[in-house]
Structure formats: structure tokens, C-alpha cells
Amino acid sequence: MRKPVLKNYIDFLKKKKLRASSIVEVIVALAICMILFAISMSVIVNSQRSNNIRLKQKAQFILSTIDANTLKQDSNLENGSLRLEATIQKNDTIAGVSRITYSIFDNAGHRIGMKVIWLAIDKLSHSETEISKN
Amino acid sequence: MLLMINKLFRQKVKGGALQYTILFSLLILMSLSLFLMFVRLSSLEVYSSQKQSQLVENINSAIVILENQSQLFEKQQLSLQLLEDTTYGTNIEISEWGFYDKVKIVSWKGMLQLSKMYLFADNIKTNKQIPSLYLSGARQYLSVGGKTYLGNNTFLPGYGIRKSYINGIGYSRDSLVQGKSFKADKTLPKLNGKWAERYSKLKNRIDVSSSRPNMKELKKDSINVSFKDETLILQYPDNYSLNDKYLNGNIIITGTKIRIANTSHIHQCIVLADTIIVEKQFKGDVQLLAEDYIEIGESSTLKAPSVLYLNNSDKNDQILVKSQTKFQGEIIIPHLNLDRKEILVIEDGCKMIGQIYCNGFASFDGILFGSFYATGFMERSRSGLYENYLVDVCIDSKRLPDEYFGISLINKSNAKACTEELH
């Protein structure tokens, strides 16, 4: 009479000698994996924090929308996660023109984008009036 | 199913837990390094994009500074420090392109560099006293007939202005001058010497290079030369007709007598010859500089920045602009000719925008939004020839468009303007 398959399998398991690792080896292996995982997570989080790629890209996009015709004043952007600062510097060495430095800062106060444009003073004063009207 | 599981367990597993750990560790390290590389590359990309954007802004800023600092055009090369960050730099090279200036602006940071070329002209609108008409002379009248309109600032000869009646047409407006009127001097204000100097320089340059005609280039139907490259001088044979030619950019066309057919397209080039004849219905923008004669055919269109310059030395030298022509630019006849013969003829229906300086008698029968300097006018009609008569013309510098930039004819320019980008 033929033995049932399940019984055959149990017999096989009883006879088989598996080459397994000891419990110490498994614990060491798990520990190494966990340490590596922890390090990699920490590196990834730090890298994301330091690079702020998304915010930098957003900052770059915001700066690209600013030109001589669309001047902006200081404002909070992206639900407060970014802050735009405009500094007007009337230059003495080059008469008739002014330098505007636009900087974008993140929540931690790091500058993540900057743009410098030069404008004729008459155009600048007109734009300043327009800004104050708005 | 069970058989499969069975088979799986029968396989001998090689290697222990440490080997698997090394394998998994390598996989994790590889993923980590790939991720870090991706982050680094993205960061570099954003940084590069920021740099490029700033380079573009630097070029725009350089244009703003040049527009506001006309004295910078006295130098041929200069460098600007536009940012506190000294790793950014902007260099400017200025050279002449006929009566205009071509400006090469190079903005750089490290190895990254952006270069562009622009054509600059004088911002003539900054001169509030820009006249509509300046008619010199001490003992003469200006007589106006028909619907003649003289707007803005009009400089009249010694005896002033009066209404006229020619061929049954009287003067139909209430006021003789639609703006302020002033007394003109006996002679025209002296033309800025820079323009004659530029013409001489250009002529000398051609004379020097005329020994090297490039026959291969002359045979081509289409020539496009970038302003970043060396200027191409095309020396055509005598009495040459430019038919079916496309000439664009940094090209000087020269010869003794050049005829330009309306099947040709000329853009941004300079034509320098003794005689230049432009056939009717020609369209383009070109600086035409001649020694003896310039003719613009009927219904032609010469867009800004165009120039007609006649270096008149003989009493028969003339510029003739035929009827219905649209012209935007400057017409200059610098040398004094007091013969009672028109050295400039602008026929009926011509619409001009820009400035005209005619140091002699002119015949004008069109509309000019800009300034007209002349020593005298001649009006030919069925009943005869009338001196200093203007009938049914319009001269108004107030209607000079804001976007029009030309050359400062009299005074030194105190403001420049970028007219177009050159390629």
C-alpha cells in the first residue's frame, strides 16, 4: 500500500540534515543588517535635509518668475516653508542703476536660492510704486 | 505543491548566515550609493540651473547698465562685477556696425559661460527738445499749405511761417504749428562728427580688404554670417544686380554700382557703394551708404534699423525715395549743398519713422514721425517750383514710437538702447 504523501514528507524532514547557521551567527548577521540599515537611513535623511532638492527646485522656479518687469517684495511662499527677501542696493559706482538681490530662505533660515538683477533707477522707482499700490 | 516544497528542502543550502549578511549588506550599500548619487546629481543639476539663470540675468543686467551709461561705449572692452560673488564675471566687447554698435556680452562662472550679441542704438527720445522740423535760414519764410501738420518743437527760419496758396489749395488748419515754435539758426546744427568718421572708417576697411574678393562666396545665393564670426566682405563687380539673394547678418556688400532686386532679402547687412539702387517693393533692413546716389523704389519697406547715408561731394548727388515707401531709420546727407536743387527727394505717400538730416534742399511729400533737418524745401507743382513750401505733409517728433531707437544726429547721445539680439 502506498504511503500518504504527507507522511513521506515528515519522514524526509526527520531524516534530512540541514546545514544551518548557529544562533550566534544569525544574531550577528541580524545586528549587521540592522546597523547598516540604520546608517543608510540616517545618511538618506541627512542627505535630503542638506540638499533640499525639492525646495531648491521650488526656489529656482520662483526666482525664474522674477524679472525686471515682475518685481516682487518680501513675502512668505509655499505655505510658509519658503521666504523671499528682496534687497535693493542703490549702487554708487554705477550711476543710474540699482542692484536688487532676491534670496529665498527655508524654514531653518538657510539660503537655498539667490538671484541678482540690475535695474534702471527710474524703472525701479516706478515698480516700487506699483508694489506699494498692490 | 507539496512536491515543489519537498524539492526546495532537498536542495543543499550553501553558505551560512554571514555570507548572506555580506550579500544583503552589499545590496543595501549599492542602493544607498545609488540614492546618494541621485541626490548629488539632482543637487548639481539644481545648482547648475541656478548658475545658468544667474548668467542670463547678468547679461540682462549688463544691458541695463550699458543703456544707462552711454560713456561706457567709449571703451572697446570692459568687464563688470555685477555680483559680490567674484567667481561670476561679465565681459563686454563693443564694436561698430555701421552707424550702430554691436555689443558682445560674455557672462561666466568657472567653466560655465554664456555669450550673446546685441545691436545698440541711441535712445533719442531722452532728448526732450527733439525737433519735428528744423529749417535753417535767416531771410526766408516757411510757407505751409493744405493740411500740413507740424507738431512738437518746430524751428523756423528768420521770417517765420505763413499760410500759402498753391494750385488752388489753401492752408486748412487753425494753427500753423501744432506745438512750440523756435527760431532756427542760419545754418543747420552741425552733424555729430562721429557719423562721418564711422563712414570713413568703414570705407577704409573696405579699401584695405578689397584686394581679396571671394568669388566662391559671391556665387552663393544664400549667405548667413553670424555676428560672432568675422565680418564677410562681399566685393561685387561693377554694375552688379543682386537678384534672388538671401544675405543675412554680419556681411558688408560693396561695389561701385549695386542694384538690389525685390527678389533679394537683405537683413542687418551694410551696403557700401558709389551708387545704390533698390528696386520697387523691396523689403528688408539694411544700412545703405553711398558716395553719389541712392534710390529706393516705389512701395519698398525698409525696417529699423535702416540708414541711408550719402557722402555727397558733387552737386548732383542725390537720395531719391520713391512713392509709397515705408522707411524706418535715418537719412543723412551731411555736406552742405546750397544749389537750388533737391539733394533729397521723398515722394508722395511715403511713411517715414526716424530722422532726416539734409544739409541742402529737400523735396518732401509724405509723413514723418520724427525729425527733419533741412536747409530748404522745394515744392514742384504744375504751376511751378516753390521754395520753402510744404503742402499736405506731416512732420511730428511727438509721434516717434517709444520703441524706436535711432542715432543721435546732433548731440552726443546720453542714453543708449538695445534694439535687437544679433545671431
PDB file of N, CA and C in Angstrom, chain A residues 5 9 12-13 16 18-19 21 25-26 28-29 32-33 36 40 43-44 47-48 51 53 56-57 60 66-67 89 94-97 99 112-120, chain B residues 2 5-6 9-11 13-18 21 24-25 28-29 32 35-36 39-40 42-43 46 49-50 53-54 57-58 60-61 64-65 68-69 80-84:
ATOM      1  N   VAL A   5       1.364  11.022   1.067  1.00  0.00           N
ATOM      2  CA  VAL A   5       2.419  11.994   0.704  1.00  0.00           C
ATOM      3  C   VAL A   5       2.926  12.754   1.932  1.00  0.00           C
ATOM      4  N   TYR A   9       6.681  13.050   3.555  1.00  0.00           N
ATOM      5  CA  TYR A   9       7.361  14.348   3.740  1.00  0.00           C
ATOM      6  C   TYR A   9       7.895  14.477   5.163  1.00  0.00           C
ATOM      7  N   PHE A  12      10.871  12.456   5.563  1.00  0.00           N
ATOM      8  CA  PHE A  12      12.008  13.131   4.895  1.00  0.00           C
ATOM      9  C   PHE A  12      12.626  14.205   5.797  1.00  0.00           C
ATOM     10  N   LEU A  13      11.752  14.978   6.454  1.00  0.00           N
ATOM     11  CA  LEU A  13      12.241  16.030   7.340  1.00  0.00           C
ATOM     12  C   LEU A  13      13.019  15.456   8.520  1.00  0.00           C
ATOM     13  N   LYS A  16      16.454  14.357   7.111  1.00  0.00           N
ATOM     14  CA  LYS A  16      17.319  15.351   6.489  1.00  0.00           C
ATOM     15  C   LYS A  16      18.221  16.075   7.489  1.00  0.00           C
ATOM     16  N   LEU A  18      20.073  19.422   7.780  1.00  0.00           N
ATOM     17  CA  LEU A  18      20.195  20.740   7.164  1.00  0.00           C
ATOM     18  C   LEU A  18      21.485  21.433   7.617  1.00  0.00           C
ATOM     19  N   ARG A  19      22.161  22.103   6.638  1.00  0.00           N
ATOM     20  CA  ARG A  19      23.364  22.858   7.030  1.00  0.00           C
ATOM     21  C   ARG A  19      22.923  24.271   7.402  1.00  0.00           C
ATOM     22  N   SER A  21      22.898  27.845  10.059  1.00  0.00           N
ATOM     23  CA  SER A  21      23.839  28.638  10.844  1.00  0.00           C
ATOM     24  C   SER A  21      23.470  28.529  12.310  1.00  0.00           C
ATOM     25  N   GLU A  25      25.533  33.113  14.884  1.00  0.00           N
ATOM     26  CA  GLU A  25      25.738  33.644  13.521  1.00  0.00           C
ATOM     27  C   GLU A  25      24.527  34.468  13.068  1.00  0.00           C
ATOM     28  N   VAL A  26      23.342  33.936  13.337  1.00  0.00           N
ATOM     29  CA  VAL A  26      22.110  34.627  12.916  1.00  0.00           C
ATOM     30  C   VAL A  26      22.002  35.965  13.621  1.00  0.00           C
ATOM     31  N   VAL A  28      24.435  37.814  14.891  1.00  0.00           N
ATOM     32  CA  VAL A  28      25.449  38.732  14.350  1.00  0.00           C
ATOM     33  C   VAL A  28      25.001  39.299  13.001  1.00  0.00           C
ATOM     34  N   ALA A  29      24.480  38.389  12.156  1.00  0.00           N
ATOM     35  CA  ALA A  29      24.015  38.800  10.820  1.00  0.00           C
ATOM     36  C   ALA A  29      22.906  39.824  10.931  1.00  0.00           C
ATOM     37  N   ILE A  32      24.310  43.159  12.080  1.00  0.00           N
ATOM     38  CA  ILE A  32      25.000  43.894  10.996  1.00  0.00           C
ATOM     39  C   ILE A  32      23.986  44.547  10.062  1.00  0.00           C
ATOM     40  N   CYS A  33      22.963  43.760   9.679  1.00  0.00           N
ATOM     41  CA  CYS A  33      21.929  44.278   8.775  1.00  0.00           C
ATOM     42  C   CYS A  33      21.239  45.485   9.390  1.00  0.00           C
ATOM     43  N   LEU A  36      23.588  48.515   9.437  1.00  0.00           N
ATOM     44  CA  LEU A  36      23.692  49.074   8.076  1.00  0.00           C
ATOM     45  C   LEU A  36      22.434  49.837   7.682  1.00  0.00           C
ATOM     46  N   SER A  40      22.221  53.727   6.794  1.00  0.00           N
ATOM     47  CA  SER A  40      21.729  54.199   5.494  1.00  0.00           C
ATOM     48  C   SER A  40      20.545  55.137   5.659  1.00  0.00           C
ATOM     49  N   VAL A  43      21.903  58.431   6.726  1.00  0.00           N
ATOM     50  CA  VAL A  43      22.566  59.112   5.594  1.00  0.00           C
ATOM     51  C   VAL A  43      21.526  59.707   4.652  1.00  0.00           C
ATOM     52  N   ILE A  44      20.489  58.913   4.393  1.00  0.00           N
ATOM     53  CA  ILE A  44      19.457  59.377   3.461  1.00  0.00           C
ATOM     54  C   ILE A  44      18.756  60.619   4.021  1.00  0.00           C
ATOM     55  N   SER A  47      21.086  63.541   3.992  1.00  0.00           N
ATOM     56  CA  SER A  47      21.301  63.987   2.614  1.00  0.00           C
ATOM     57  C   SER A  47      20.102  64.781   2.118  1.00  0.00           C
ATOM     58  N   GLN A  48      18.906  64.301   2.434  1.00  0.00           N
ATOM     59  CA  GLN A  48      17.697  65.017   1.989  1.00  0.00           C
ATOM     60  C   GLN A  48      17.619  66.379   2.648  1.00  0.00           C
ATOM     61  N   ASN A  51      20.440  68.711   1.197  1.00  0.00           N
ATOM     62  CA  ASN A  51      20.279  69.091  -0.209  1.00  0.00           C
ATOM     63  C   ASN A  51      18.968  69.813  -0.496  1.00  0.00           C
ATOM     64  N   ILE A  53      16.423  69.193  -2.230  1.00  0.00           N
ATOM     65  CA  ILE A  53      16.278  69.304  -3.684  1.00  0.00           C
ATOM     66  C   ILE A  53      14.928  69.908  -4.080  1.00  0.00           C
ATOM     67  N   LYS A  56      14.757  73.485  -3.218  1.00  0.00           N
ATOM     68  CA  LYS A  56      15.651  74.253  -4.094  1.00  0.00           C
ATOM     69  C   LYS A  56      15.033  74.427  -5.478  1.00  0.00           C
ATOM     70  N   GLN A  57      14.402  73.334  -5.945  1.00  0.00           N
ATOM     71  CA  GLN A  57      13.756  73.424  -7.262  1.00  0.00           C
ATOM     72  C   GLN A  57      12.608  74.428  -7.224  1.00  0.00           C
ATOM     73  N   GLN A  60      14.087  77.813  -7.182  1.00  0.00           N
ATOM     74  CA  GLN A  60      14.585  78.146  -8.521  1.00  0.00           C
ATOM     75  C   GLN A  60      13.442  78.577  -9.432  1.00  0.00           C
ATOM     76  N   ILE A  66      10.767  85.882 -11.540  1.00  0.00           N
ATOM     77  CA  ILE A  66      11.055  87.293 -11.230  1.00  0.00           C
ATOM     78  C   ILE A  66      11.989  87.852 -12.299  1.00  0.00           C
ATOM     79  N   ASP A  67      11.575  88.940 -12.909  1.00  0.00           N
ATOM     80  CA  ASP A  67      12.489  89.642 -13.817  1.00  0.00           C
ATOM     81  C   ASP A  67      12.263  91.140 -13.673  1.00  0.00           C
ATOM     82  N   GLN A  89      19.891  97.704  -3.506  1.00  0.00           N
ATOM     83  CA  GLN A  89      21.142  98.400  -3.193  1.00  0.00           C
ATOM     84  C   GLN A  89      21.408  99.417  -4.283  1.00  0.00           C
ATOM     85  N   ILE A  94      28.042 102.780 -10.159  1.00  0.00           N
ATOM     86  CA  ILE A  94      27.388 102.857 -11.465  1.00  0.00           C
ATOM     87  C   ILE A  94      26.119 103.684 -11.280  1.00  0.00           C
ATOM     88  N   ALA A  95      26.190 104.925 -11.729  1.00  0.00           N
ATOM     89  CA  ALA A  95      25.064 105.828 -11.515  1.00  0.00           C
ATOM     90  C   ALA A  95      23.886 105.433 -12.398  1.00  0.00           C
ATOM     91  N   GLY A  96      22.714 105.671 -11.878  1.00  0.00           N
ATOM     92  CA  GLY A  96      21.504 105.446 -12.671  1.00  0.00           C
ATOM     93  C   GLY A  96      20.966 104.043 -12.615  1.00  0.00           C
ATOM     94  N   VAL A  97      21.671 103.146 -11.950  1.00  0.00           N
ATOM     95  CA  VAL A  97      21.194 101.766 -11.856  1.00  0.00           C
ATOM     96  C   VAL A  97      21.256 101.268 -10.410  1.00  0.00           C
ATOM     97  N   ARG A  99      20.961  97.641  -7.787  1.00  0.00           N
ATOM     98  CA  ARG A  99      21.055  96.185  -7.763  1.00  0.00           C
ATOM     99  C   ARG A  99      20.006  95.645  -6.795  1.00  0.00           C
ATOM    100  N   ILE A 112      18.542  79.088   0.060  1.00  0.00           N
ATOM    101  CA  ILE A 112      18.554  77.976  -0.896  1.00  0.00           C
ATOM    102  C   ILE A 112      18.457  78.454  -2.345  1.00  0.00           C
ATOM    103  N   GLY A 113      18.363  79.759  -2.523  1.00  0.00           N
ATOM    104  CA  GLY A 113      18.344  80.279  -3.895  1.00  0.00           C
ATOM    105  C   GLY A 113      18.599  81.771  -3.873  1.00  0.00           C
ATOM    106  N   MET A 114      19.249  82.242  -4.940  1.00  0.00           N
ATOM    107  CA  MET A 114      19.556  83.668  -4.985  1.00  0.00           C
ATOM    108  C   MET A 114      19.597  84.155  -6.433  1.00  0.00           C
ATOM    109  N   LYS A 115      19.184  85.373  -6.623  1.00  0.00           N
ATOM    110  CA  LYS A 115      19.220  85.951  -7.962  1.00  0.00           C
ATOM    111  C   LYS A 115      19.518  87.440  -7.831  1.00  0.00           C
ATOM    112  N   VAL A 116      20.398  87.918  -8.665  1.00  0.00           N
ATOM    113  CA  VAL A 116      20.748  89.343  -8.623  1.00  0.00           C
ATOM    114  C   VAL A 116      20.373  89.974  -9.960  1.00  0.00           C
ATOM    115  N   ILE A 117      19.583  91.019  -9.901  1.00  0.00           N
ATOM    116  CA  ILE A 117      19.272  91.723 -11.156  1.00  0.00           C
ATOM    117  C   ILE A 117      19.564  93.213 -10.988  1.00  0.00           C
ATOM    118  N   TRP A 118      19.910  93.836 -12.113  1.00  0.00           N
ATOM    119  CA  TRP A 118      20.198  95.272 -12.109  1.00  0.00           C
ATOM    120  C   TRP A 118      19.105  95.981 -12.890  1.00  0.00           C
ATOM    121  N   LEU A 119      18.698  97.120 -12.336  1.00  0.00           N
ATOM    122  CA  LEU A 119      17.603  97.867 -12.960  1.00  0.00           C
ATOM    123  C   LEU A 119      17.931  99.345 -13.017  1.00  0.00           C
ATOM    124  N   ALA A 120      17.344 100.009 -14.015  1.00  0.00           N
ATOM    125  CA  ALA A 120      17.485 101.465 -14.071  1.00  0.00           C
ATOM    126  C   ALA A 120      16.690 102.046 -12.902  1.00  0.00           C
TER     127      ALA A 120
ATOM    128  N   LEU B   2       3.072  20.276  -2.813  1.00  0.00           N
ATOM    129  CA  LEU B   2       3.907  19.656  -1.780  1.00  0.00           C
ATOM    130  C   LEU B   2       5.215  19.139  -2.371  1.00  0.00           C
ATOM    131  N   ILE B   5       7.571  21.959  -2.618  1.00  0.00           N
ATOM    132  CA  ILE B   5       8.168  22.300  -1.319  1.00  0.00           C
ATOM    133  C   ILE B   5       9.238  21.265  -0.966  1.00  0.00           C
ATOM    134  N   ASN B   6       8.902  20.055  -1.234  1.00  0.00           N
ATOM    135  CA  ASN B   6       9.810  18.943  -0.996  1.00  0.00           C
ATOM    136  C   ASN B   6      11.144  19.150  -1.713  1.00  0.00           C
ATOM    137  N   PHE B   9      13.300  21.867  -0.167  1.00  0.00           N
ATOM    138  CA  PHE B   9      14.018  21.497   1.048  1.00  0.00           C
ATOM    139  C   PHE B   9      15.138  20.508   0.795  1.00  0.00           C
ATOM    140  N   ARG B  10      14.990  19.745  -0.307  1.00  0.00           N
ATOM    141  CA  ARG B  10      16.067  18.786  -0.621  1.00  0.00           C
ATOM    142  C   ARG B  10      17.336  19.478  -1.106  1.00  0.00           C
ATOM    143  N   GLN B  11      17.147  20.723  -1.650  1.00  0.00           N
ATOM    144  CA  GLN B  11      18.338  21.448  -2.131  1.00  0.00           C
ATOM    145  C   GLN B  11      19.272  21.741  -0.976  1.00  0.00           C
ATOM    146  N   VAL B  13      21.629  23.996   0.961  1.00  0.00           N
ATOM    147  CA  VAL B  13      21.881  25.423   1.073  1.00  0.00           C
ATOM    148  C   VAL B  13      23.358  25.630   1.337  1.00  0.00           C
ATOM    149  N   LYS B  14      24.007  26.359   0.374  1.00  0.00           N
ATOM    150  CA  LYS B  14      25.442  26.591   0.545  1.00  0.00           C
ATOM    151  C   LYS B  14      25.657  27.930   1.241  1.00  0.00           C
ATOM    152  N   GLY B  15      26.576  27.946   2.111  1.00  0.00           N
ATOM    153  CA  GLY B  15      26.872  29.203   2.771  1.00  0.00           C
ATOM    154  C   GLY B  15      26.059  29.399   4.014  1.00  0.00           C
ATOM    155  N   GLY B  16      26.644  30.150   4.945  1.00  0.00           N
ATOM    156  CA  GLY B  16      25.965  30.376   6.196  1.00  0.00           C
ATOM    157  C   GLY B  16      25.374  31.756   6.268  1.00  0.00           C
ATOM    158  N   ALA B  17      24.959  32.160   7.446  1.00  0.00           N
ATOM    159  CA  ALA B  17      24.273  33.442   7.656  1.00  0.00           C
ATOM    160  C   ALA B  17      25.185  34.618   7.340  1.00  0.00           C
ATOM    161  N   LEU B  18      26.488  34.513   7.654  1.00  0.00           N
ATOM    162  CA  LEU B  18      27.402  35.634   7.414  1.00  0.00           C
ATOM    163  C   LEU B  18      27.546  35.964   5.936  1.00  0.00           C
ATOM    164  N   THR B  21      24.604  37.755   4.976  1.00  0.00           N
ATOM    165  CA  THR B  21      24.698  39.117   5.532  1.00  0.00           C
ATOM    166  C   THR B  21      25.554  40.002   4.619  1.00  0.00           C
ATOM    167  N   PHE B  24      23.496  40.782   1.550  1.00  0.00           N
ATOM    168  CA  PHE B  24      22.484  41.810   1.803  1.00  0.00           C
ATOM    169  C   PHE B  24      23.130  43.164   2.068  1.00  0.00           C
ATOM    170  N   SER B  25      24.248  43.141   2.787  1.00  0.00           N
ATOM    171  CA  SER B  25      24.944  44.398   3.074  1.00  0.00           C
ATOM    172  C   SER B  25      25.379  45.068   1.776  1.00  0.00           C
ATOM    173  N   ILE B  28      22.387  46.574   0.157  1.00  0.00           N
ATOM    174  CA  ILE B  28      21.995  47.825   0.835  1.00  0.00           C
ATOM    175  C   ILE B  28      22.968  48.946   0.477  1.00  0.00           C
ATOM    176  N   LEU B  29      24.277  48.649   0.497  1.00  0.00           N
ATOM    177  CA  LEU B  29      25.284  49.669   0.176  1.00  0.00           C
ATOM    178  C   LEU B  29      25.135  50.184  -1.258  1.00  0.00           C
ATOM    179  N   LEU B  32      22.149  52.349  -1.396  1.00  0.00           N
ATOM    180  CA  LEU B  32      22.466  53.613  -0.720  1.00  0.00           C
ATOM    181  C   LEU B  32      23.331  54.506  -1.606  1.00  0.00           C
ATOM    182  N   PHE B  35      21.327  55.931  -4.382  1.00  0.00           N
ATOM    183  CA  PHE B  35      20.469  57.011  -3.904  1.00  0.00           C
ATOM    184  C   PHE B  35      21.281  58.289  -3.696  1.00  0.00           C
ATOM    185  N   LEU B  36      22.458  58.121  -3.037  1.00  0.00           N
ATOM    186  CA  LEU B  36      23.300  59.291  -2.785  1.00  0.00           C
ATOM    187  C   LEU B  36      23.750  59.942  -4.085  1.00  0.00           C
ATOM    188  N   VAL B  39      20.868  61.889  -5.449  1.00  0.00           N
ATOM    189  CA  VAL B  39      20.688  63.147  -4.717  1.00  0.00           C
ATOM    190  C   VAL B  39      21.756  64.157  -5.132  1.00  0.00           C
ATOM    191  N   ARG B  40      22.992  63.678  -5.232  1.00  0.00           N
ATOM    192  CA  ARG B  40      24.102  64.556  -5.590  1.00  0.00           C
ATOM    193  C   ARG B  40      23.914  65.137  -7.001  1.00  0.00           C
ATOM    194  N   SER B  42      21.082  65.414  -8.650  1.00  0.00           N
ATOM    195  CA  SER B  42      19.949  66.352  -8.648  1.00  0.00           C
ATOM    196  C   SER B  42      20.387  67.690  -8.091  1.00  0.00           C
ATOM    197  N   SER B  43      21.173  67.623  -7.021  1.00  0.00           N
ATOM    198  CA  SER B  43      21.645  68.851  -6.405  1.00  0.00           C
ATOM    199  C   SER B  43      22.520  69.644  -7.380  1.00  0.00           C
ATOM    200  N   VAL B  46      20.324  71.279  -9.999  1.00  0.00           N
ATOM    201  CA  VAL B  46      19.666  72.496  -9.492  1.00  0.00           C
ATOM    202  C   VAL B  46      20.689  73.635  -9.411  1.00  0.00           C
ATOM    203  N   SER B  49      21.469  74.870 -12.832  1.00  0.00           N
ATOM    204  CA  SER B  49      20.335  75.650 -13.333  1.00  0.00           C
ATOM    205  C   SER B  49      20.337  77.044 -12.717  1.00  0.00           C
ATOM    206  N   GLN B  50      20.648  77.119 -11.411  1.00  0.00           N
ATOM    207  CA  GLN B  50      20.735  78.428 -10.734  1.00  0.00           C
ATOM    208  C   GLN B  50      21.843  79.270 -11.353  1.00  0.00           C
ATOM    209  N   SER B  53      20.788  80.476 -14.800  1.00  0.00           N
ATOM    210  CA  SER B  53      19.783  81.525 -14.659  1.00  0.00           C
ATOM    211  C   SER B  53      20.459  82.844 -14.264  1.00  0.00           C
ATOM    212  N   GLN B  54      21.436  82.773 -13.386  1.00  0.00           N
ATOM    213  CA  GLN B  54      22.149  83.984 -12.962  1.00  0.00           C
ATOM    214  C   GLN B  54      22.980  84.558 -14.111  1.00  0.00           C
ATOM    215  N   GLU B  57      20.680  86.455 -16.187  1.00  0.00           N
ATOM    216  CA  GLU B  57      20.373  87.716 -15.502  1.00  0.00           C
ATOM    217  C   GLU B  57      21.535  88.684 -15.619  1.00  0.00           C
ATOM    218  N   ASN B  58      22.753  88.179 -15.551  1.00  0.00           N
ATOM    219  CA  ASN B  58      23.934  89.047 -15.664  1.00  0.00           C
ATOM    220  C   ASN B  58      23.972  89.725 -17.027  1.00  0.00           C
ATOM    221  N   ASN B  60      21.346  90.364 -18.912  1.00  0.00           N
ATOM    222  CA  ASN B  60      20.284  91.381 -18.902  1.00  0.00           C
ATOM    223  C   ASN B  60      20.713  92.601 -18.088  1.00  0.00           C
ATOM    224  N   SER B  61      21.409  92.337 -16.978  1.00  0.00           N
ATOM    225  CA  SER B  61      21.872  93.453 -16.140  1.00  0.00           C
ATOM    226  C   SER B  61      22.906  94.287 -16.884  1.00  0.00           C
ATOM    227  N   VAL B  64      21.173  96.616 -19.105  1.00  0.00           N
ATOM    228  CA  VAL B  64      20.607  97.749 -18.355  1.00  0.00           C
ATOM    229  C   VAL B  64      21.696  98.776 -18.049  1.00  0.00           C
ATOM    230  N   ILE B  65      22.851  98.288 -17.634  1.00  0.00           N
ATOM    231  CA  ILE B  65      23.947  99.210 -17.297  1.00  0.00           C
ATOM    232  C   ILE B  65      24.429  99.955 -18.548  1.00  0.00           C
ATOM    233  N   ASN B  68      22.155 102.712 -19.567  1.00  0.00           N
ATOM    234  CA  ASN B  68      22.158 103.885 -18.697  1.00  0.00           C
ATOM    235  C   ASN B  68      23.509 104.575 -18.601  1.00  0.00           C
ATOM    236  N   GLN B  69      24.521 103.955 -19.139  1.00  0.00           N
ATOM    237  CA  GLN B  69      25.867 104.516 -19.052  1.00  0.00           C
ATOM    238  C   GLN B  69      26.455 104.611 -20.456  1.00  0.00           C
ATOM    239  N   LEU B  80      32.579  93.872 -16.014  1.00  0.00           N
ATOM    240  CA  LEU B  80      31.715  94.333 -14.935  1.00  0.00           C
ATOM    241  C   LEU B  80      31.675  93.287 -13.833  1.00  0.00           C
ATOM    242  N   GLN B  81      31.685  93.760 -12.601  1.00  0.00           N
ATOM    243  CA  GLN B  81      31.496  92.855 -11.460  1.00  0.00           C
ATOM    244  C   GLN B  81      30.082  93.122 -10.943  1.00  0.00           C
ATOM    245  N   LEU B  82      29.175  92.258 -11.344  1.00  0.00           N
ATOM    246  CA  LEU B  82      27.761  92.510 -11.048  1.00  0.00           C
ATOM    247  C   LEU B  82      27.315  91.898  -9.731  1.00  0.00           C
ATOM    248  N   LEU B  83      28.067  90.906  -9.255  1.00  0.00           N
ATOM    249  CA  LEU B  83      27.698  90.229  -8.016  1.00  0.00           C
ATOM    250  C   LEU B  83      28.843  90.341  -7.019  1.00  0.00           C
ATOM    251  N   GLU B  84      28.465  90.203  -5.754  1.00  0.00           N
ATOM    252  CA  GLU B  84      29.531  90.183  -4.738  1.00  0.00           C
ATOM    253  C   GLU B  84      30.378  88.917  -4.877  1.00  0.00           C
TER     254      GLU B  84
END
